[in-house]
Tab-separated table of C-alpha atoms and ligand atoms in Angstrom:
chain	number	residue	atom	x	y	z
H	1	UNK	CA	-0.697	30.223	-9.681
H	2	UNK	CA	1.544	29.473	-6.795
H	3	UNK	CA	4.962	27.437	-7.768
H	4	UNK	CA	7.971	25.551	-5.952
H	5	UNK	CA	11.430	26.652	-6.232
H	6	UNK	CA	14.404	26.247	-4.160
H	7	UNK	CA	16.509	23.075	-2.840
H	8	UNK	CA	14.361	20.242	-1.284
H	9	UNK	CA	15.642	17.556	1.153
H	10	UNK	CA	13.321	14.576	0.849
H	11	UNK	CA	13.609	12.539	3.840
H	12	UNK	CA	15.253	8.733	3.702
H	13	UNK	CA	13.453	5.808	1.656
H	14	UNK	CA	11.496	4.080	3.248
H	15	UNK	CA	11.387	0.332	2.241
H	16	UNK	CA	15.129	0.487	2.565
H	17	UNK	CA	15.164	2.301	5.912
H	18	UNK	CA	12.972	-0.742	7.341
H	19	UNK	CA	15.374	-3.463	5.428
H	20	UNK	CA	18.832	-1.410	7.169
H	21	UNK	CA	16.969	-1.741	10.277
H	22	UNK	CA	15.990	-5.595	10.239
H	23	UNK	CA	19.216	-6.661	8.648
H	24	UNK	CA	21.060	-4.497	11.131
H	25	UNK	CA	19.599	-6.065	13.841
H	26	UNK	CA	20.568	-9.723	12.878
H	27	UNK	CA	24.432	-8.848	11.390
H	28	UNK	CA	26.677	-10.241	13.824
H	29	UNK	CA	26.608	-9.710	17.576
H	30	UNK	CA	28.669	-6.756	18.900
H	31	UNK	CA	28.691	-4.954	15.086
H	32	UNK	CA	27.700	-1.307	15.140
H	33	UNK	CA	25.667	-0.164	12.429
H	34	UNK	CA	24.877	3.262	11.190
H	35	UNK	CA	22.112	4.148	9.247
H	36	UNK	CA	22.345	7.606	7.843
H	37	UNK	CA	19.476	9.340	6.434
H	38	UNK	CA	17.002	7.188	8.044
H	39	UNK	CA	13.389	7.739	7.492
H	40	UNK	CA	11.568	8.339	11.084
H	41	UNK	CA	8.194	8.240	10.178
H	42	UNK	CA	5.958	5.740	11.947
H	43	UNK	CA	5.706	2.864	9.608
H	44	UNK	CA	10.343	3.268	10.064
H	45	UNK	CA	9.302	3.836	13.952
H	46	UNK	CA	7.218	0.648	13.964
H	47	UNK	CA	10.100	-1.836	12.640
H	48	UNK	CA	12.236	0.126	15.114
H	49	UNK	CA	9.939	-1.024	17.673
H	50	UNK	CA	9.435	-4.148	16.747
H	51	UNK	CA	13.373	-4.933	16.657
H	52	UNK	CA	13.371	-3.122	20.020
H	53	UNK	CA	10.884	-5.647	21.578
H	54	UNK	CA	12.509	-8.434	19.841
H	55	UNK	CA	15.846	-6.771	22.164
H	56	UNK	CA	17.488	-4.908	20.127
H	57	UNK	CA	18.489	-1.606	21.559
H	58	UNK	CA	19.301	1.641	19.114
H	59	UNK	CA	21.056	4.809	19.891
H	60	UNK	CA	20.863	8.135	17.949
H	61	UNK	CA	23.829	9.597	17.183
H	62	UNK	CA	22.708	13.079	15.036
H	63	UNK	CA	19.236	13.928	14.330
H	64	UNK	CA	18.830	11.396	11.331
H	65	UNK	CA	21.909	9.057	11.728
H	66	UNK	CA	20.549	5.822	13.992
H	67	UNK	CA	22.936	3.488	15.521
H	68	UNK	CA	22.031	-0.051	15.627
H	69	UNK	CA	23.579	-2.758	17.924
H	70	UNK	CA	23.119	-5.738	16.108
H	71	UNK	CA	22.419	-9.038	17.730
H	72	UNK	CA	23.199	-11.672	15.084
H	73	UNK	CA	21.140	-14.163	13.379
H	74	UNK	CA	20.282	-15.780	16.585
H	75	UNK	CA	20.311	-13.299	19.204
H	76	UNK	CA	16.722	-12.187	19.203
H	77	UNK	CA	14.451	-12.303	22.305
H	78	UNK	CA	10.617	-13.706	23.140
H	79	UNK	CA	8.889	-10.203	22.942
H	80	UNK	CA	6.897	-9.818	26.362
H	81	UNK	CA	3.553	-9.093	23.947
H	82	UNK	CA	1.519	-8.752	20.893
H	83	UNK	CA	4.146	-7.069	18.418
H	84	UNK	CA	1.838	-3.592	16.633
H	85	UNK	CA	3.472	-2.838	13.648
H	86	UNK	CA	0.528	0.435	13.217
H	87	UNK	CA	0.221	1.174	9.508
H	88	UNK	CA	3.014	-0.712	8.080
H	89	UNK	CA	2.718	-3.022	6.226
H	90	UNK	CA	6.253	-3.750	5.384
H	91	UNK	CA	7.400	-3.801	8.892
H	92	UNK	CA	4.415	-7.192	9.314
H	93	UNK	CA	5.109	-8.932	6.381
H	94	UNK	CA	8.553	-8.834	6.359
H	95	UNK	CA	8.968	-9.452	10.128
H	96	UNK	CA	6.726	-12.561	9.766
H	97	UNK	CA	8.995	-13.827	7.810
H	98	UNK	CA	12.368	-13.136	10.554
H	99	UNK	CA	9.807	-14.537	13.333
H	100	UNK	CA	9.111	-17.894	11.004
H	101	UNK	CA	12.543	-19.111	11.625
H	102	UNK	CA	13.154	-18.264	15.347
H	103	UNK	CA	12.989	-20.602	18.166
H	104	UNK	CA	10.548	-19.015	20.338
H	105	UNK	CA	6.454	-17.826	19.397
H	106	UNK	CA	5.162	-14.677	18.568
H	107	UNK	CA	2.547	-12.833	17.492
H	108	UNK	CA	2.024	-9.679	15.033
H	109	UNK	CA	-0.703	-7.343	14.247
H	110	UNK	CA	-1.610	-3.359	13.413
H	111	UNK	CA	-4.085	-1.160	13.109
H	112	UNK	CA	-7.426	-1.448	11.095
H	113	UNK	CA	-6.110	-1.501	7.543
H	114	UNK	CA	-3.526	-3.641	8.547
H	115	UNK	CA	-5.812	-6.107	9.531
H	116	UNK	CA	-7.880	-5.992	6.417
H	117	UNK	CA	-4.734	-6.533	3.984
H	118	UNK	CA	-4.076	-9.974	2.326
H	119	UNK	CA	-1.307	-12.324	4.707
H	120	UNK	CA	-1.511	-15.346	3.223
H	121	UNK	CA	0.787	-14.327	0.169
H	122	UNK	CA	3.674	-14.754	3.144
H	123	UNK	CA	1.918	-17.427	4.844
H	124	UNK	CA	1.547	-20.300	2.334
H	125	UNK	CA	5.516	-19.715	0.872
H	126	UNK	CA	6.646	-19.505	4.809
H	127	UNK	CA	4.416	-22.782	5.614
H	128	UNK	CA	5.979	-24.433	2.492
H	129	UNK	CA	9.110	-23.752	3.999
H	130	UNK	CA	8.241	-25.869	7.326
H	131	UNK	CA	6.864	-22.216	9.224
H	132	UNK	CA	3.633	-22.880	11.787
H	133	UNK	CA	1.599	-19.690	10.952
H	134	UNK	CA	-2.102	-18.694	12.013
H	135	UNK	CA	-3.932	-15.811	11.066
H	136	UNK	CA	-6.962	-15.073	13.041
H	137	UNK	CA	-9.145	-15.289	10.052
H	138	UNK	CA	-9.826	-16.443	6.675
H	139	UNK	CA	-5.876	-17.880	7.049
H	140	UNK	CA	-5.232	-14.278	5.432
H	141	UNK	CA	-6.073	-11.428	7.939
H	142	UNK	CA	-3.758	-10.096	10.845
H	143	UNK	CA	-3.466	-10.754	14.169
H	144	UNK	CA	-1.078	-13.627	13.036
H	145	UNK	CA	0.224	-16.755	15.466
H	146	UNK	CA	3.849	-17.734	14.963
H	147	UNK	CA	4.919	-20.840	16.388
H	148	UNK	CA	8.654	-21.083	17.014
H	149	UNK	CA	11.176	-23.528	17.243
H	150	UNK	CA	10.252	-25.150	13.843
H	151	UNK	CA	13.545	-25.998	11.572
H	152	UNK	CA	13.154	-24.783	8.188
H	153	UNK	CA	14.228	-25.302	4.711
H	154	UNK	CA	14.723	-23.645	1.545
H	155	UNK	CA	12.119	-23.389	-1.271
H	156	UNK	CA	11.759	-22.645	-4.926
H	157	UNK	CA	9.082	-20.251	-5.292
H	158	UNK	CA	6.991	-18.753	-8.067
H	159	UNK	CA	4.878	-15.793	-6.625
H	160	UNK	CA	1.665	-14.679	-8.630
H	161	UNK	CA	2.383	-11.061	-7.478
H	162	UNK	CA	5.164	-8.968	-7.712
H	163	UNK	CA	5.597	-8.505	-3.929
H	164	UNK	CA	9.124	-7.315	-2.958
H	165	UNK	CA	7.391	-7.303	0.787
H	166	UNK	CA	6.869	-11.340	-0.036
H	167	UNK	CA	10.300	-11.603	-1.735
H	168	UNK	CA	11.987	-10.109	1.246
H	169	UNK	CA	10.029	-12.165	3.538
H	170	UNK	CA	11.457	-15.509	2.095
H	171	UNK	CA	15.224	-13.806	1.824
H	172	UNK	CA	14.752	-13.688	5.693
H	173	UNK	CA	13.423	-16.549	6.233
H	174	UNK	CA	15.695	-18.694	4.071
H	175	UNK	CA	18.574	-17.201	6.265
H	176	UNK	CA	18.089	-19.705	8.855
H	177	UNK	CA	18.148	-22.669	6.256
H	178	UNK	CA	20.744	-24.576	5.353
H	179	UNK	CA	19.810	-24.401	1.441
H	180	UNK	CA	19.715	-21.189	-0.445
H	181	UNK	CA	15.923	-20.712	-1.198
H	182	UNK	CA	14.732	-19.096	-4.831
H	183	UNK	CA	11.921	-16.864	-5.622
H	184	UNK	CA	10.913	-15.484	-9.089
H	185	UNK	CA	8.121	-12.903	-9.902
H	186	UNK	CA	5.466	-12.327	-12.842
H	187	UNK	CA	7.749	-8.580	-13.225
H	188	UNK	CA	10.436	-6.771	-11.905
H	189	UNK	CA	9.751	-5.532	-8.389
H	190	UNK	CA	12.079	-3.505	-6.271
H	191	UNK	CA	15.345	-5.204	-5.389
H	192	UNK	CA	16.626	-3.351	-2.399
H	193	UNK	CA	16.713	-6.378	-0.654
H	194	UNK	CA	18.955	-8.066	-2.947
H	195	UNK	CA	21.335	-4.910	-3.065
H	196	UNK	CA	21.578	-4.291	1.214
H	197	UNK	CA	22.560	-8.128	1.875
H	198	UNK	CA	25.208	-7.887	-1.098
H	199	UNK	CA	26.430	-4.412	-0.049
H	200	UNK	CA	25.868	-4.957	3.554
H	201	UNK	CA	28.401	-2.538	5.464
H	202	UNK	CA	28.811	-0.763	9.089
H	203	UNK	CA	27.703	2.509	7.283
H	204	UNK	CA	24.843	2.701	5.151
H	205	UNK	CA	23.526	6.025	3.960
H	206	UNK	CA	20.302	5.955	2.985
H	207	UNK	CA	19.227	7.630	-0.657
H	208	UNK	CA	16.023	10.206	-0.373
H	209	UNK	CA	13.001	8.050	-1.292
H	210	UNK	CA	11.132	8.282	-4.827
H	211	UNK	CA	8.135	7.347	-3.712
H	212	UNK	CA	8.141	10.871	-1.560
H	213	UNK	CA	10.270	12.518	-4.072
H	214	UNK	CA	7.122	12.020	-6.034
H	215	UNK	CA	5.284	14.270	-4.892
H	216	UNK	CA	7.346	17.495	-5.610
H	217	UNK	CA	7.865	16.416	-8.716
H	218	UNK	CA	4.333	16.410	-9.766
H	219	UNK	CA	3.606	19.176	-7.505
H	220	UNK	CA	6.736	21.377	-9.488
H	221	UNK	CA	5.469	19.792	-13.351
H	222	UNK	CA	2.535	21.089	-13.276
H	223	UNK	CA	3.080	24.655	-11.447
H	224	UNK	CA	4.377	26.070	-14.760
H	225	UNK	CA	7.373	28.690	-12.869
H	226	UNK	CA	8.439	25.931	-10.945
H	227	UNK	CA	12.370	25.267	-9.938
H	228	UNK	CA	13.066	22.720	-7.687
H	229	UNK	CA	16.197	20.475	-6.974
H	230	UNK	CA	16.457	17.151	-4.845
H	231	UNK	CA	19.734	16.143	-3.838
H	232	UNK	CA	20.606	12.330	-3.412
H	233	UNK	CA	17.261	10.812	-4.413
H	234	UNK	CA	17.523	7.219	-4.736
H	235	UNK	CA	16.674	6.455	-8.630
H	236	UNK	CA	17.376	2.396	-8.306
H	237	UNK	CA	15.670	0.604	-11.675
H	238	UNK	CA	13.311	-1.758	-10.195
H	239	UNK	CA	11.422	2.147	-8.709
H	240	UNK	CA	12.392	5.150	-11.318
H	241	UNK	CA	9.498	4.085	-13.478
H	242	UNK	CA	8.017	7.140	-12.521
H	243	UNK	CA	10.250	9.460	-14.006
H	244	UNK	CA	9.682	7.359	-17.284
H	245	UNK	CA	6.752	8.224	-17.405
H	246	UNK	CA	6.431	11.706	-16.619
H	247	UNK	CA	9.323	12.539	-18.936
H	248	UNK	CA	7.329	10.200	-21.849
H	249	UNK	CA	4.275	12.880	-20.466
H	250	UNK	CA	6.637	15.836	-21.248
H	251	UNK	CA	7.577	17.123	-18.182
H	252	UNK	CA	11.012	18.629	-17.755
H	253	UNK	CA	13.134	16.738	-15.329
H	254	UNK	CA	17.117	16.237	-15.332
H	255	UNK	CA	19.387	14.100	-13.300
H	256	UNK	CA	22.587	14.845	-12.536
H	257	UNK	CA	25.175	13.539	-9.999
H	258	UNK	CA	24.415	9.666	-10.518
H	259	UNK	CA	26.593	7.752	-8.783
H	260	UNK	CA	25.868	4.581	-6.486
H	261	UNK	CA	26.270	4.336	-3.010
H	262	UNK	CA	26.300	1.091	-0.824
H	263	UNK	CA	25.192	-0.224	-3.835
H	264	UNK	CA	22.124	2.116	-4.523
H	265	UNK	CA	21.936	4.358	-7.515
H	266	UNK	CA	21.114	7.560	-6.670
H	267	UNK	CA	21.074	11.671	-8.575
H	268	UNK	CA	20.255	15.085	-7.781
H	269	UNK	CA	17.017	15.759	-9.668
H	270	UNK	CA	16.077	18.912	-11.472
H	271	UNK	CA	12.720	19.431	-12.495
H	272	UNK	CA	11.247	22.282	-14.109
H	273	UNK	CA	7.363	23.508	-14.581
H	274	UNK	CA	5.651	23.050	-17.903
H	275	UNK	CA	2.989	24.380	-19.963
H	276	UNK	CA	1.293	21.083	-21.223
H	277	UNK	CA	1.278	17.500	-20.613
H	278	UNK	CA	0.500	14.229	-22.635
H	279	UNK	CA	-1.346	11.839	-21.049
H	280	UNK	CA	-0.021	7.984	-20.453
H	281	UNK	CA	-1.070	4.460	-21.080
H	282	UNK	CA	0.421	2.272	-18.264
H	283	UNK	CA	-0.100	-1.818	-17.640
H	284	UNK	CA	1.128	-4.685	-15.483
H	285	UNK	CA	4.701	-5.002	-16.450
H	286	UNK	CA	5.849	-1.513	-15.301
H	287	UNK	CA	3.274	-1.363	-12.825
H	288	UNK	CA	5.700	-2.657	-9.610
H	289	UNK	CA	8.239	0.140	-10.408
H	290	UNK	CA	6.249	2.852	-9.798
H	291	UNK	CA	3.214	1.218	-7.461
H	292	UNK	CA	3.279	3.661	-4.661
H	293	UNK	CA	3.605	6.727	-7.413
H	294	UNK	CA	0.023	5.377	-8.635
H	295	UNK	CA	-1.923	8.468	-6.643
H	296	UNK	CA	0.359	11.572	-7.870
H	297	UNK	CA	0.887	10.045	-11.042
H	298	UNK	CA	-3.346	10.295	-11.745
H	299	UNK	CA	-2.779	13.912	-10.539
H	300	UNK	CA	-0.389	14.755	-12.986
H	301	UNK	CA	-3.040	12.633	-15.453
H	302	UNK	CA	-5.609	15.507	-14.392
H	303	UNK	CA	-3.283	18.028	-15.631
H	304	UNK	CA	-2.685	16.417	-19.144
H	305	UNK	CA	-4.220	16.967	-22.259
H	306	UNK	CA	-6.427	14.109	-22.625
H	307	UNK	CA	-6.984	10.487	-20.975
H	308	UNK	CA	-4.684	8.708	-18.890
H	309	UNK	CA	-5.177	5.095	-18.438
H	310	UNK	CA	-3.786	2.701	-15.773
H	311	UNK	CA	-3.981	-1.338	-16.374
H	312	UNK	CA	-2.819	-4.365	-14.679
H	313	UNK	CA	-3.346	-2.451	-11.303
H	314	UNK	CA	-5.249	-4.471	-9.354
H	315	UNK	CA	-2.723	-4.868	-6.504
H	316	UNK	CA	-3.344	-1.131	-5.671
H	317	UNK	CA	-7.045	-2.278	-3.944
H	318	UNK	CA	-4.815	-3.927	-0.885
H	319	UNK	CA	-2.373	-1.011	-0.342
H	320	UNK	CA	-3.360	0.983	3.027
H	321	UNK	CA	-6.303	2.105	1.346
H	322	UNK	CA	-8.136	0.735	-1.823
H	323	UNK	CA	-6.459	3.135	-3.811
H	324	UNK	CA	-8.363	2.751	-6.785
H	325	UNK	CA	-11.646	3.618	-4.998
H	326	UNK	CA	-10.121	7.027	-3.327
H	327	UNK	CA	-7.925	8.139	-6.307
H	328	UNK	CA	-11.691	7.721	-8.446
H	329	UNK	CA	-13.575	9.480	-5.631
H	330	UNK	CA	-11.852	12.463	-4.810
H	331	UNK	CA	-10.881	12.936	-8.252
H	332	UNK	CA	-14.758	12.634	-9.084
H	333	UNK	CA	-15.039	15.362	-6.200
H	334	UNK	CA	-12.773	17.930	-7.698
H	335	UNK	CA	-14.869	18.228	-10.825
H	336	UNK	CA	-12.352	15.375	-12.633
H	337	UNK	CA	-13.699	12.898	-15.106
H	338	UNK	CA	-12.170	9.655	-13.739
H	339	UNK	CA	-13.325	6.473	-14.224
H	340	UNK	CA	-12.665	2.854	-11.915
H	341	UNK	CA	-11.970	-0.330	-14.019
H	342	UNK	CA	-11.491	-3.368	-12.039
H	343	UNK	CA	-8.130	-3.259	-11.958
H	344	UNK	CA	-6.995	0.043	-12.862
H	345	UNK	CA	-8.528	3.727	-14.000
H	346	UNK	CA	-8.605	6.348	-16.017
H	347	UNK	CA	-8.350	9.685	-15.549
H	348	UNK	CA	-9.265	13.045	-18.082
H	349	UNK	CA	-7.386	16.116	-17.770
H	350	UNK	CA	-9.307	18.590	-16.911
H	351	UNK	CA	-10.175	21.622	-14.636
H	352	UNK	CA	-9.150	20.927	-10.828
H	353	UNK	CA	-11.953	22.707	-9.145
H	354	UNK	CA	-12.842	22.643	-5.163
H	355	UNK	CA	-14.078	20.657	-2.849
H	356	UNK	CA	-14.052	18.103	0.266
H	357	UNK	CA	-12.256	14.581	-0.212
H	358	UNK	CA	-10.998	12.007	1.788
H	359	UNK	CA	-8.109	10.645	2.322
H	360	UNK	CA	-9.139	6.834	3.807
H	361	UNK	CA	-6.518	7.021	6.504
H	362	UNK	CA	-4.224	6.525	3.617
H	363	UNK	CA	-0.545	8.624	3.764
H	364	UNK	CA	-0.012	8.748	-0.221
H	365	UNK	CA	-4.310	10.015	-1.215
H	366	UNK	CA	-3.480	12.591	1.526
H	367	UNK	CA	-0.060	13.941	-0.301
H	368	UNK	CA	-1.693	13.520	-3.605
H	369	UNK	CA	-4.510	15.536	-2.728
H	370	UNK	CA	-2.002	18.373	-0.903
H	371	UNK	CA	-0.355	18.594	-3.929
H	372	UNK	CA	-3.811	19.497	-6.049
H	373	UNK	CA	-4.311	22.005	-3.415
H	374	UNK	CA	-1.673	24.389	-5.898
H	375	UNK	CA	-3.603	24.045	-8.966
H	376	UNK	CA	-7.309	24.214	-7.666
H	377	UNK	CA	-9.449	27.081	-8.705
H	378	UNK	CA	-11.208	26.657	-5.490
H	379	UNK	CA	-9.968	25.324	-1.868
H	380	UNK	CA	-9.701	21.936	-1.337
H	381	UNK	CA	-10.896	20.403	2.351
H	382	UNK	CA	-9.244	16.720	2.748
H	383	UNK	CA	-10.304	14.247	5.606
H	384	UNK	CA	-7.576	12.188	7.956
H	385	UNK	CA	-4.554	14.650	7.022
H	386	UNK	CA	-2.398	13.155	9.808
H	387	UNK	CA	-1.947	9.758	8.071
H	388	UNK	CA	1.172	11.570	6.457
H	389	UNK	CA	3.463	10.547	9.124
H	390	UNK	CA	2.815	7.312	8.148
H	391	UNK	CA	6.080	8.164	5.653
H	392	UNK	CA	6.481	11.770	5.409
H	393	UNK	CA	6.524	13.193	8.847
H	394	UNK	CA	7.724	16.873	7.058
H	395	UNK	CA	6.202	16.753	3.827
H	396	UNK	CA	4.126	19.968	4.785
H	397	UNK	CA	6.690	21.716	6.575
H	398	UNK	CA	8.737	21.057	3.018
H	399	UNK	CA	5.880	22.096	1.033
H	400	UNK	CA	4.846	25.124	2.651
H	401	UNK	CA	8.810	25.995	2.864
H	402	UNK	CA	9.082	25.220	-1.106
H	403	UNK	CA	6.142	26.897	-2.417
H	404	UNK	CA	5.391	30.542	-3.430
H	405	UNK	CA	3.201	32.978	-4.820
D	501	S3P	C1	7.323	-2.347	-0.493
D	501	S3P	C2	6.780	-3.072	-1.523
D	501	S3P	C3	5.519	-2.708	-2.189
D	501	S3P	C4	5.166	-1.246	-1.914
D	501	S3P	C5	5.274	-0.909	-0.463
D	501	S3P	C6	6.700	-1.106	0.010
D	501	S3P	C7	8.559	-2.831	0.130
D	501	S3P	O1	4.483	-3.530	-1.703
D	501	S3P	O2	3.864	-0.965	-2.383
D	501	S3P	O3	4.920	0.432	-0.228
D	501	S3P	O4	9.211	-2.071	0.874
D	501	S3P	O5	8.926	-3.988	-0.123
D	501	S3P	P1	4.238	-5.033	-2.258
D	501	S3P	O6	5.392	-5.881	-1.861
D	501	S3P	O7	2.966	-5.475	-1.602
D	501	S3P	O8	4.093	-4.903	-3.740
């Protein structure tokens, strides 16, 4: 069996590389920010974009250190066009919420499973606030409208999902009130937005992201010589619920290092391969801290002794691909017995055999699906590999680097 060993440098997090950028951007006119670490895969590239056509202008200074020369709160320009945000659904949501409060129109849109992913969770807490908002159909589905110049005002506001995209998306919105807006959640959701506008400084360095992290951690668990380490990996609360529960599974991962940095906690991770895993019952409550971990996780569920079940899920059938549907199908493929529930699965360890699955265009089915590659008794073909980029433009190059016979 092949297994990983060696020092692995996960590239920048993601949802906070897009939340340095946009709050970057609008800190005050003439400030210079540097964001170290920062992610430059093309959901990052899209908010880059996007701030670029709103007329921001960025500089690189070293290969992963971008500059930003901010513009303040209301320094942003009409952009000459349609803003294309790609894959990202980050970069539309929480940009729809910036272009709510500004005094001119716009409109925002992105590729194909952009436009099939719910909008109206920002849309009816951005109209409450006094925002003019059209979506071109269903009053849910991207290309949106945004008309400008409307004067808005904070709201109290009890979301039915745990949507850090939505939270965000009022936080940047309410900026341009005169009140102080407040939003609570059904369960803790990631709070990097909270943490950036309370730590906000010239010089952010940006923690390796968990969600990529992820992936090597599975991939090193169950490879049973495995020896991997992952310095500065951002292990903030409201995301680490993944370790939880692949430590609860048995798998053998230290953290050392922990410190906090512009006010994210962060640690070197050690992990270790193992012999046998437990499988895990998961439902809704600790479902938002490890959402995106949701594909690797039902890998690692493949390798364990028994059946893994996932609850309180549903949210994962509006991510960039229905996840539940792919994660069920290609597992099916592979000679898995996994099973769809409507909002969740479950997944029996077993035997990872062969074969050809797909990934639906979507980044994190792709990675998962890499990662079986090590354990397969048989080679496994996967469809629409260069979705990666989408948020790990290296993960192969790391992979192929990290892993031996
Ligand atoms: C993100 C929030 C989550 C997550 C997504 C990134 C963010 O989405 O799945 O990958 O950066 O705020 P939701 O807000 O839809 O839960």
């Amino acid at each position: 069996m092949q297994n990983l060993r060696g020092i692995i440098h996960i590239p920048g997090d993601k949802s906070i590389t897009h939340r340095a950028l946009i709050f970057g951007a609008i800190a005050d006119a003439g400030r210079t920010i540097f964001l170290r670490n920062c992610l430059q895969s093309y959901d990052c590239l899209a908010t880059r974009d996007a701030l670029a056509a709103l007329g921001v202008s960025f500089s690189t200074e070293s290969a992963n250190t971008l500059v930003i020369h901010a513009v303040g709160i209301h320094g942003l320009q009409q952009p000459s066009d349609i803003i294309d945000v790609g894959n990202s659904g980050t970069t539309i949501r929480l940009l729809t919420g910036l272009l709510a409060a500004q005094r001119f129109s716009s409109s925002i849109t992105g590729d194909l499973s952009i436009q099939r992913r719910p909008m109206h969770r920002v849309i009816a807490p951005l109209r409450l606030m006094g925002a003019k908002i059209t979506a071109a159909r269903e009053d849910n589905f991207a290309p949106l409208n945004i008309e400008g110049g409307q004067t808005l005002h904070a709201i109290n506001y009890s979301l039915s999902v745990a949507s850090a995209q939505v939270k965000s998306a009022i936080t940047l919105a309410d900026i341009y009130t005169t009140g102080t807006s407040t939003v609570t959640t059904p369960y803790t959701c990631r709070d990097h937005t909270e943490i950036l506008l309370d730590n906000f400084s010239d010089d952010i360095v940006i923690p390796g992201d968990i969600s990529a992290a992820a992936f090597f951690i599975v991939a090193a668990t169950i490879t049973h010589q495995s020896d991997i380490f992952l310095p500065d990996i951002g292990i903030n609360p409201t995301r680490n619920a993944v370790l939880e529960v692949l430590q609860k599974m048995g798998a053998n991962i230290s953290l050392v290092n922990v410190k906090v940095v512009n006010g994210e906690l962060r640690a070197d991770i050690r992990v270790r391969g193992v012999n046998k895993l437990e499988p895990f019952t998961i439902d809704a409550e600790i479902i938002p801290r490890l959402i995106d971990e949701i594909p690797i996780l039902c890998l690692a569920a493949a390798c364990a002794d028994g059946v893994s079940i996932i609850r309180g899920a549903g949210e994962l059938r509006y991510k960039e691909s229905d996840r539940i549907k792919q994660i069920v199908a290609g597992l099916q493929q592979l000679g898995i017995n996994a099973k769809e529930l409507v909002d969740g699965l479950t997944v029996e360890g077993g035997i990872i055999q062969g074969g050809m699955v797909s990934s639906g265009g979507d980044h994190r089915i792709a990675m998962m699906f890499a990662i079986a590659r090590l354990v397969a008794k048989q080679e496994i073909i996967i469809q629409d590999m260069e979705c990666v980029d989408t948020s790990f433009p290296n993960f192969f190059t790391l992979l192929r680097e990290s892993t031996h016979v």
